[in-house]
PDB file of C-alpha atoms in Angstrom:
ATOM      1  CA  MET A   1       7.255 -90.340  23.564  1.00 47.00           C
ATOM      2  CA  GLU A   2       5.437 -87.530  21.797  1.00 84.00           C
ATOM      3  CA  GLY A   3       6.039 -83.973  23.103  1.00 95.00           C
ATOM      4  CA  ARG A   4       3.610 -81.182  23.728  1.00 97.00           C
ATOM      5  CA  PHE A   5       3.116 -78.117  21.548  1.00 98.00           C
ATOM      6  CA  ILE A   6       1.906 -74.915  23.209  1.00 98.00           C
ATOM      7  CA  VAL A   7       1.232 -71.658  21.348  1.00 98.00           C
ATOM      8  CA  LEU A   8       0.800 -68.170  22.703  1.00 98.00           C
ATOM      9  CA  GLU A   9      -1.214 -65.708  20.578  1.00 97.00           C
ATOM     10  CA  GLY A  10      -2.269 -62.101  21.019  1.00 94.00           C
ATOM     11  CA  SER A  11      -1.737 -58.559  19.872  1.00 88.00           C
ATOM     12  CA  ASP A  12       1.727 -57.090  19.743  1.00 84.00           C
ATOM     13  CA  GLY A  13       2.691 -56.191  23.282  1.00 86.00           C
ATOM     14  CA  SER A  14       0.151 -58.462  24.926  1.00 93.00           C
ATOM     15  CA  GLY A  15       2.742 -60.269  27.056  1.00 93.00           C
ATOM     16  CA  LYS A  16       3.425 -63.435  25.069  1.00 96.00           C
ATOM     17  CA  SER A  17       7.143 -63.544  25.794  1.00 95.00           C
ATOM     18  CA  THR A  18       6.556 -63.073  29.531  1.00 97.00           C
ATOM     19  CA  MET A  19       4.126 -65.960  29.652  1.00 98.00           C
ATOM     20  CA  ALA A  20       6.291 -68.144  27.415  1.00 98.00           C
ATOM     21  CA  ASP A  21       9.107 -67.776  29.938  1.00 98.00           C
ATOM     22  CA  LYS A  22       6.783 -68.594  32.880  1.00 99.00           C
ATOM     23  CA  ILE A  23       5.396 -71.689  31.103  1.00 99.00           C
ATOM     24  CA  GLY A  24       8.877 -72.875  30.220  1.00 98.00           C
ATOM     25  CA  LYS A  25      10.050 -72.496  33.780  1.00 98.00           C
ATOM     26  CA  TYR A  26       7.029 -74.389  35.037  1.00 98.00           C
ATOM     27  CA  PHE A  27       7.691 -77.414  32.784  1.00 98.00           C
ATOM     28  CA  SER A  28      11.441 -77.300  33.329  1.00 98.00           C
ATOM     29  CA  GLU A  29      10.967 -77.501  37.059  1.00 97.00           C
ATOM     30  CA  LYS A  30       8.943 -80.655  36.473  1.00 96.00           C
ATOM     31  CA  GLY A  31      11.820 -82.204  34.630  1.00 96.00           C
ATOM     32  CA  HIS A  32      10.652 -81.722  31.042  1.00 97.00           C
ATOM     33  CA  ALA A  33      12.953 -80.703  28.173  1.00 98.00           C
ATOM     34  CA  ILE A  34      11.841 -77.289  26.818  1.00 98.00           C
ATOM     35  CA  GLU A  35      12.275 -75.577  23.470  1.00 99.00           C
ATOM     36  CA  PHE A  36      11.248 -71.998  22.752  1.00 98.00           C
ATOM     37  CA  THR A  37      10.559 -70.502  19.341  1.00 98.00           C
ATOM     38  CA  ARG A  38       8.814 -67.517  17.773  1.00 94.00           C
ATOM     39  CA  GLU A  39       7.213 -66.595  14.510  1.00 97.00           C
ATOM     40  CA  PRO A  40       8.347 -65.507  12.062  1.00 95.00           C
ATOM     41  CA  GLY A  41      11.785 -66.949  12.762  1.00 96.00           C
ATOM     42  CA  GLY A  42      13.292 -69.788  14.692  1.00 96.00           C
ATOM     43  CA  THR A  43      15.706 -71.150  12.052  1.00 98.00           C
ATOM     44  CA  GLN A  44      18.437 -69.537   9.966  1.00 98.00           C
ATOM     45  CA  ILE A  45      16.208 -69.480   6.880  1.00 98.00           C
ATOM     46  CA  SER A  46      13.137 -68.345   8.797  1.00 98.00           C
ATOM     47  CA  GLU A  47      15.061 -65.504  10.468  1.00 97.00           C
ATOM     48  CA  LYS A  48      16.103 -64.199   7.060  1.00 98.00           C
ATOM     49  CA  ILE A  49      12.466 -64.281   6.020  1.00 98.00           C
ATOM     50  CA  ARG A  50      11.555 -62.425   9.257  1.00 94.00           C
ATOM     51  CA  GLU A  51      13.948 -59.606   8.337  1.00 95.00           C
ATOM     52  CA  LEU A  52      12.180 -59.193   4.966  1.00 96.00           C
ATOM     53  CA  ILE A  53       8.714 -59.189   6.461  1.00 94.00           C
ATOM     54  CA  LEU A  54       9.350 -56.811   9.336  1.00 89.00           C
ATOM     55  CA  ASP A  55      11.750 -54.362   7.702  1.00 90.00           C
ATOM     56  CA  ARG A  56      10.132 -50.933   7.975  1.00 88.00           C
ATOM     57  CA  ASP A  57      11.572 -49.972   4.557  1.00 92.00           C
ATOM     58  CA  ASN A  58       9.495 -52.626   2.756  1.00 92.00           C
ATOM     59  CA  THR A  59       6.383 -50.496   2.555  1.00 91.00           C
ATOM     60  CA  GLU A  60       5.616 -51.705  -0.966  1.00 95.00           C
ATOM     61  CA  MET A  61       5.213 -55.351   0.056  1.00 96.00           C
ATOM     62  CA  ASP A  62       2.064 -56.862  -1.375  1.00 98.00           C
ATOM     63  CA  TYR A  63      -0.265 -58.401   1.198  1.00 97.00           C
ATOM     64  CA  ARG A  64      -0.201 -61.751  -0.622  1.00 98.00           C
ATOM     65  CA  THR A  65       3.602 -61.701  -0.557  1.00 98.00           C
ATOM     66  CA  GLU A  66       3.481 -61.031   3.151  1.00 96.00           C
ATOM     67  CA  ALA A  67       1.123 -63.980   3.748  1.00 98.00           C
ATOM     68  CA  LEU A  68       3.249 -66.318   1.637  1.00 99.00           C
ATOM     69  CA  LEU A  69       6.455 -65.285   3.385  1.00 98.00           C
ATOM     70  CA  TYR A  70       4.927 -66.013   6.759  1.00 98.00           C
ATOM     71  CA  ALA A  71       3.831 -69.449   5.535  1.00 99.00           C
ATOM     72  CA  ALA A  72       7.292 -70.163   4.118  1.00 98.00           C
ATOM     73  CA  SER A  73       8.984 -69.219   7.370  1.00 98.00           C
ATOM     74  CA  ARG A  74       6.468 -71.402   9.244  1.00 99.00           C
ATOM     75  CA  ALA A  75       7.043 -74.404   6.979  1.00 99.00           C
ATOM     76  CA  GLN A  76      10.801 -74.259   7.524  1.00 98.00           C
ATOM     77  CA  LEU A  77      10.437 -73.955  11.270  1.00 98.00           C
ATOM     78  CA  ILE A  78       8.058 -76.916  11.457  1.00 98.00           C
ATOM     79  CA  SER A  79      10.238 -79.130   9.298  1.00 98.00           C
ATOM     80  CA  GLU A  80      13.594 -78.241  10.796  1.00 98.00           C
ATOM     81  CA  LYS A  81      12.744 -77.724  14.435  1.00 98.00           C
ATOM     82  CA  ILE A  82       9.215 -78.367  15.720  1.00 98.00           C
ATOM     83  CA  ILE A  83       8.713 -81.894  14.313  1.00 97.00           C
ATOM     84  CA  PRO A  84      12.036 -83.173  15.579  1.00 98.00           C
ATOM     85  CA  TRP A  85      11.525 -81.568  18.989  1.00 98.00           C
ATOM     86  CA  LEU A  86       8.094 -83.148  19.376  1.00 98.00           C
ATOM     87  CA  LYS A  87       9.350 -86.556  18.276  1.00 97.00           C
ATOM     88  CA  ALA A  88      12.040 -86.223  20.970  1.00 98.00           C
ATOM     89  CA  GLY A  89       9.315 -85.703  23.559  1.00 97.00           C
ATOM     90  CA  LYS A  90      10.038 -82.031  24.272  1.00 98.00           C
ATOM     91  CA  VAL A  91       7.642 -79.319  25.336  1.00 98.00           C
ATOM     92  CA  VAL A  92       7.680 -76.779  22.484  1.00 99.00           C
ATOM     93  CA  ILE A  93       6.510 -73.247  23.363  1.00 99.00           C
ATOM     94  CA  SER A  94       5.891 -70.917  20.402  1.00 98.00           C
ATOM     95  CA  GLU A  95       5.055 -67.238  20.310  1.00 98.00           C
ATOM     96  CA  ARG A  96       2.585 -67.167  17.430  1.00 97.00           C
ATOM     97  CA  TYR A  97       1.547 -69.844  14.916  1.00 98.00           C
ATOM     98  CA  VAL A  98      -1.008 -70.181  12.064  1.00 98.00           C
ATOM     99  CA  TYR A  99      -3.667 -68.170  14.008  1.00 97.00           C
ATOM    100  CA  SER A 100      -1.541 -65.028  13.670  1.00 97.00           C
ATOM    101  CA  SER A 101      -1.618 -65.351   9.903  1.00 97.00           C
ATOM    102  CA  LEU A 102      -5.352 -65.928   9.908  1.00 97.00           C
ATOM    103  CA  VAL A 103      -6.024 -62.707  11.780  1.00 94.00           C
ATOM    104  CA  TYR A 104      -3.145 -60.459  10.578  1.00 92.00           C
ATOM    105  CA  GLN A 105      -3.270 -61.326   6.910  1.00 95.00           C
ATOM    106  CA  GLY A 106      -6.699 -63.002   6.595  1.00 95.00           C
ATOM    107  CA  LEU A 107      -8.630 -60.290   8.429  1.00 91.00           C
ATOM    108  CA  GLY A 108      -6.262 -57.357   9.079  1.00 89.00           C
ATOM    109  CA  ARG A 109      -5.050 -57.332   5.471  1.00 92.00           C
ATOM    110  CA  GLY A 110      -8.408 -58.422   4.057  1.00 94.00           C
ATOM    111  CA  LEU A 111      -7.107 -61.534   2.214  1.00 97.00           C
ATOM    112  CA  GLY A 112      -9.759 -63.746   3.744  1.00 95.00           C
ATOM    113  CA  ILE A 113      -9.381 -66.444   6.388  1.00 93.00           C
ATOM    114  CA  ASP A 114     -10.105 -69.287   3.954  1.00 94.00           C
ATOM    115  CA  GLU A 115      -7.429 -68.192   1.514  1.00 97.00           C
ATOM    116  CA  VAL A 116      -4.798 -67.776   4.208  1.00 97.00           C
ATOM    117  CA  LYS A 117      -5.761 -71.042   5.836  1.00 96.00           C
ATOM    118  CA  LYS A 118      -5.229 -72.902   2.577  1.00 97.00           C
ATOM    119  CA  ILE A 119      -1.631 -71.902   2.211  1.00 98.00           C
ATOM    120  CA  ASN A 120      -0.947 -72.564   5.873  1.00 98.00           C
ATOM    121  CA  ASP A 121      -2.589 -76.039   5.791  1.00 97.00           C
ATOM    122  CA  PHE A 122       0.065 -76.846   3.182  1.00 98.00           C
ATOM    123  CA  ALA A 123       2.852 -75.144   5.185  1.00 98.00           C
ATOM    124  CA  THR A 124       2.124 -76.783   8.486  1.00 97.00           C
ATOM    125  CA  ALA A 125       1.962 -80.427   7.287  1.00 94.00           C
ATOM    126  CA  GLY A 126      -0.863 -81.170   9.681  1.00 93.00           C
ATOM    127  CA  ILE A 127       1.037 -80.142  12.831  1.00 97.00           C
ATOM    128  CA  LYS A 128      -1.497 -78.716  15.302  1.00 96.00           C
ATOM    129  CA  PRO A 129      -0.848 -77.399  18.840  1.00 96.00           C
ATOM    130  CA  ASP A 130      -2.094 -79.158  21.909  1.00 95.00           C
ATOM    131  CA  LEU A 131      -2.951 -75.826  23.501  1.00 96.00           C
ATOM    132  CA  VAL A 132      -3.382 -72.258  22.150  1.00 97.00           C
ATOM    133  CA  ILE A 133      -3.566 -69.386  24.626  1.00 98.00           C
ATOM    134  CA  PHE A 134      -4.909 -66.057  23.421  1.00 97.00           C
ATOM    135  CA  LEU A 135      -3.854 -63.251  25.748  1.00 97.00           C
ATOM    136  CA  ASP A 136      -6.723 -60.803  25.615  1.00 96.00           C
ATOM    137  CA  VAL A 137      -5.347 -57.245  25.981  1.00 94.00           C
ATOM    138  CA  ASP A 138      -6.833 -54.103  24.537  1.00 91.00           C
ATOM    139  CA  PRO A 139      -4.764 -53.414  21.363  1.00 85.00           C
ATOM    140  CA  GLU A 140      -4.166 -49.729  22.127  1.00 84.00           C
ATOM    141  CA  LYS A 141      -2.719 -50.569  25.576  1.00 82.00           C
ATOM    142  CA  ALA A 142      -0.700 -53.472  24.162  1.00 73.00           C
ATOM    143  CA  LEU A 143       0.685 -51.448  21.219  1.00 72.00           C
ATOM    144  CA  LYS A 144       1.642 -48.507  23.448  1.00 72.00           C
ATOM    145  CA  ARG A 145       3.557 -50.933  25.649  1.00 69.00           C
ATOM    146  CA  LYS A 146       5.339 -52.480  22.677  1.00 62.00           C
ATOM    147  CA  LEU A 147       6.254 -49.272  20.880  1.00 58.00           C
ATOM    148  CA  SER A 148       7.630 -47.738  24.061  1.00 61.00           C
ATOM    149  CA  ILE A 149      10.155 -50.561  24.223  1.00 58.00           C
ATOM    150  CA  ASP A 150      11.731 -50.606  20.762  1.00 63.00           C
ATOM    151  CA  GLY A 151       9.824 -48.356  18.361  1.00 60.00           C
ATOM    152  CA  GLY A 152       8.157 -51.270  16.613  1.00 61.00           C
ATOM    153  CA  ASP A 153       8.573 -53.140  13.305  1.00 61.00           C
ATOM    154  CA  ARG A 154       6.710 -52.635  10.003  1.00 66.00           C
ATOM    155  CA  LEU A 155       3.487 -54.319  11.184  1.00 68.00           C
ATOM    156  CA  GLU A 156       3.618 -52.821  14.665  1.00 64.00           C
ATOM    157  CA  ASN A 157       3.704 -49.372  13.060  1.00 66.00           C
ATOM    158  CA  GLU A 158       0.455 -49.898  11.208  1.00 72.00           C
ATOM    159  CA  ASP A 159      -2.496 -47.677  11.995  1.00 78.00           C
ATOM    160  CA  ILE A 160      -4.430 -48.524  15.175  1.00 82.00           C
ATOM    161  CA  SER A 161      -7.445 -49.473  13.021  1.00 86.00           C
ATOM    162  CA  PHE A 162      -5.358 -52.377  11.618  1.00 84.00           C
ATOM    163  CA  HIS A 163      -4.515 -53.593  15.144  1.00 84.00           C
ATOM    164  CA  ARG A 164      -8.134 -53.235  16.188  1.00 87.00           C
ATOM    165  CA  SER A 165      -9.160 -55.471  13.276  1.00 88.00           C
ATOM    166  CA  VAL A 166      -6.523 -58.005  14.305  1.00 89.00           C
ATOM    167  CA  TYR A 167      -7.795 -57.932  17.899  1.00 91.00           C
ATOM    168  CA  GLU A 168     -11.416 -58.440  16.857  1.00 92.00           C
ATOM    169  CA  GLY A 169     -10.191 -61.192  14.577  1.00 91.00           C
ATOM    170  CA  TYR A 170      -8.641 -63.066  17.463  1.00 93.00           C
ATOM    171  CA  LYS A 171     -11.875 -62.878  19.403  1.00 91.00           C
ATOM    172  CA  GLU A 172     -13.825 -64.148  16.380  1.00 89.00           C
ATOM    173  CA  LEU A 173     -11.319 -66.890  15.659  1.00 90.00           C
ATOM    174  CA  SER A 174     -11.582 -68.366  19.149  1.00 81.00           C
ATOM    175  CA  SER A 175     -15.160 -69.362  18.474  1.00 81.00           C
ATOM    176  CA  TYR A 176     -14.082 -71.475  15.481  1.00 82.00           C
ATOM    177  CA  PHE A 177     -11.027 -73.214  16.934  1.00 88.00           C
ATOM    178  CA  PRO A 178     -11.834 -74.972  20.190  1.00 85.00           C
ATOM    179  CA  GLU A 179      -8.153 -75.360  21.057  1.00 87.00           C
ATOM    180  CA  ILE A 180      -7.923 -71.596  21.595  1.00 95.00           C
ATOM    181  CA  ILE A 181      -8.335 -70.619  25.251  1.00 96.00           C
ATOM    182  CA  THR A 182      -8.872 -66.886  25.936  1.00 97.00           C
ATOM    183  CA  ILE A 183      -7.132 -65.503  28.983  1.00 98.00           C
ATOM    184  CA  ASP A 184      -7.650 -61.973  30.365  1.00 98.00           C
ATOM    185  CA  GLY A 185      -4.214 -60.443  29.850  1.00 96.00           C
ATOM    186  CA  GLU A 186      -4.913 -57.164  31.683  1.00 95.00           C
ATOM    187  CA  ARG A 187      -4.237 -58.565  35.155  1.00 97.00           C
ATOM    188  CA  THR A 188      -0.988 -58.994  37.030  1.00 97.00           C
ATOM    189  CA  ILE A 189       1.557 -61.442  35.680  1.00 97.00           C
ATOM    190  CA  ASP A 190       1.031 -63.812  38.590  1.00 98.00           C
ATOM    191  CA  GLU A 191      -2.771 -63.735  38.191  1.00 98.00           C
ATOM    192  CA  ILE A 192      -2.503 -64.452  34.472  1.00 98.00           C
ATOM    193  CA  PHE A 193      -0.026 -67.364  34.976  1.00 98.00           C
ATOM    194  CA  GLU A 194      -2.047 -68.866  37.807  1.00 98.00           C
ATOM    195  CA  GLU A 195      -4.979 -69.295  35.376  1.00 98.00           C
ATOM    196  CA  ILE A 196      -2.672 -70.609  32.611  1.00 98.00           C
ATOM    197  CA  LYS A 197      -1.082 -73.102  34.991  1.00 97.00           C
ATOM    198  CA  GLY A 198      -4.420 -74.864  35.347  1.00 96.00           C
ATOM    199  CA  LEU A 199      -4.268 -75.654  31.623  1.00 96.00           C
ATOM    200  CA  LEU A 200      -0.771 -77.133  31.669  1.00 95.00           C
ATOM    201  CA  THR A 201      -1.196 -80.869  31.823  1.00 79.00           C
ATOM    202  CA  ILE A 202       1.185 -83.416  30.323  1.00 61.00           C
TER     203      ILE A 202
END
C-alpha cells in the first residue's frame, strides 16, 4: 500500500506546525500510521545542514550556497525517510518542501524559479506530494508572531521586504502548481482546520 504525502507551506509564523498537528491527529484517529517531518531537517545529516543554513552568524552565505544546502537536506530526507515511509503506507506530513525553495531562494533571493527548480528536480527524485496546503497569512502578522516566540533564525530576521517577496511568490506559485490549495490562515484554528479537513481523503 502506498502512503500519502501532505505538505504545509506558508510564511514563517503562518501556523504550519499547528495545522500539521491537527492533520496528524485526524489521520491517527482514523487508524493511519503518521510521520511528521520538517524542512530543512528530519534526519541527522539534514539537521546538521539546517544548523548551517539558519545560523544567524552565517551572514556571508552566498544565495546559491543556501539554495544548494536546502536541496541537499531535502535529498537526504527523501531518501532516508520519506520514500520508506510512503512505501510502508504511512501518512507523511511535512512542514515545507520544494515550494519553499522556489519562493525563498528562487524569488526572495532572486536566483530564479527555473534555476532553483532544476536542482530540486534532481534532489527530490520525482517524489511529489498528494496535497500541498498554502496557509495564506499576511507576512507582517506572521513574522511578528514568529519573532515574538523565539527571536527568529537567519532567514526570519531578513528585512520585511524579503518576506513580502516570499509571500507574493507563494501566491504566484499557486497558479502554476495545481496541487497547491490556498487556505485563508487568518481565521481561528478551528475554522482553518475545518476547511482543510474537507481536503483530507485517503
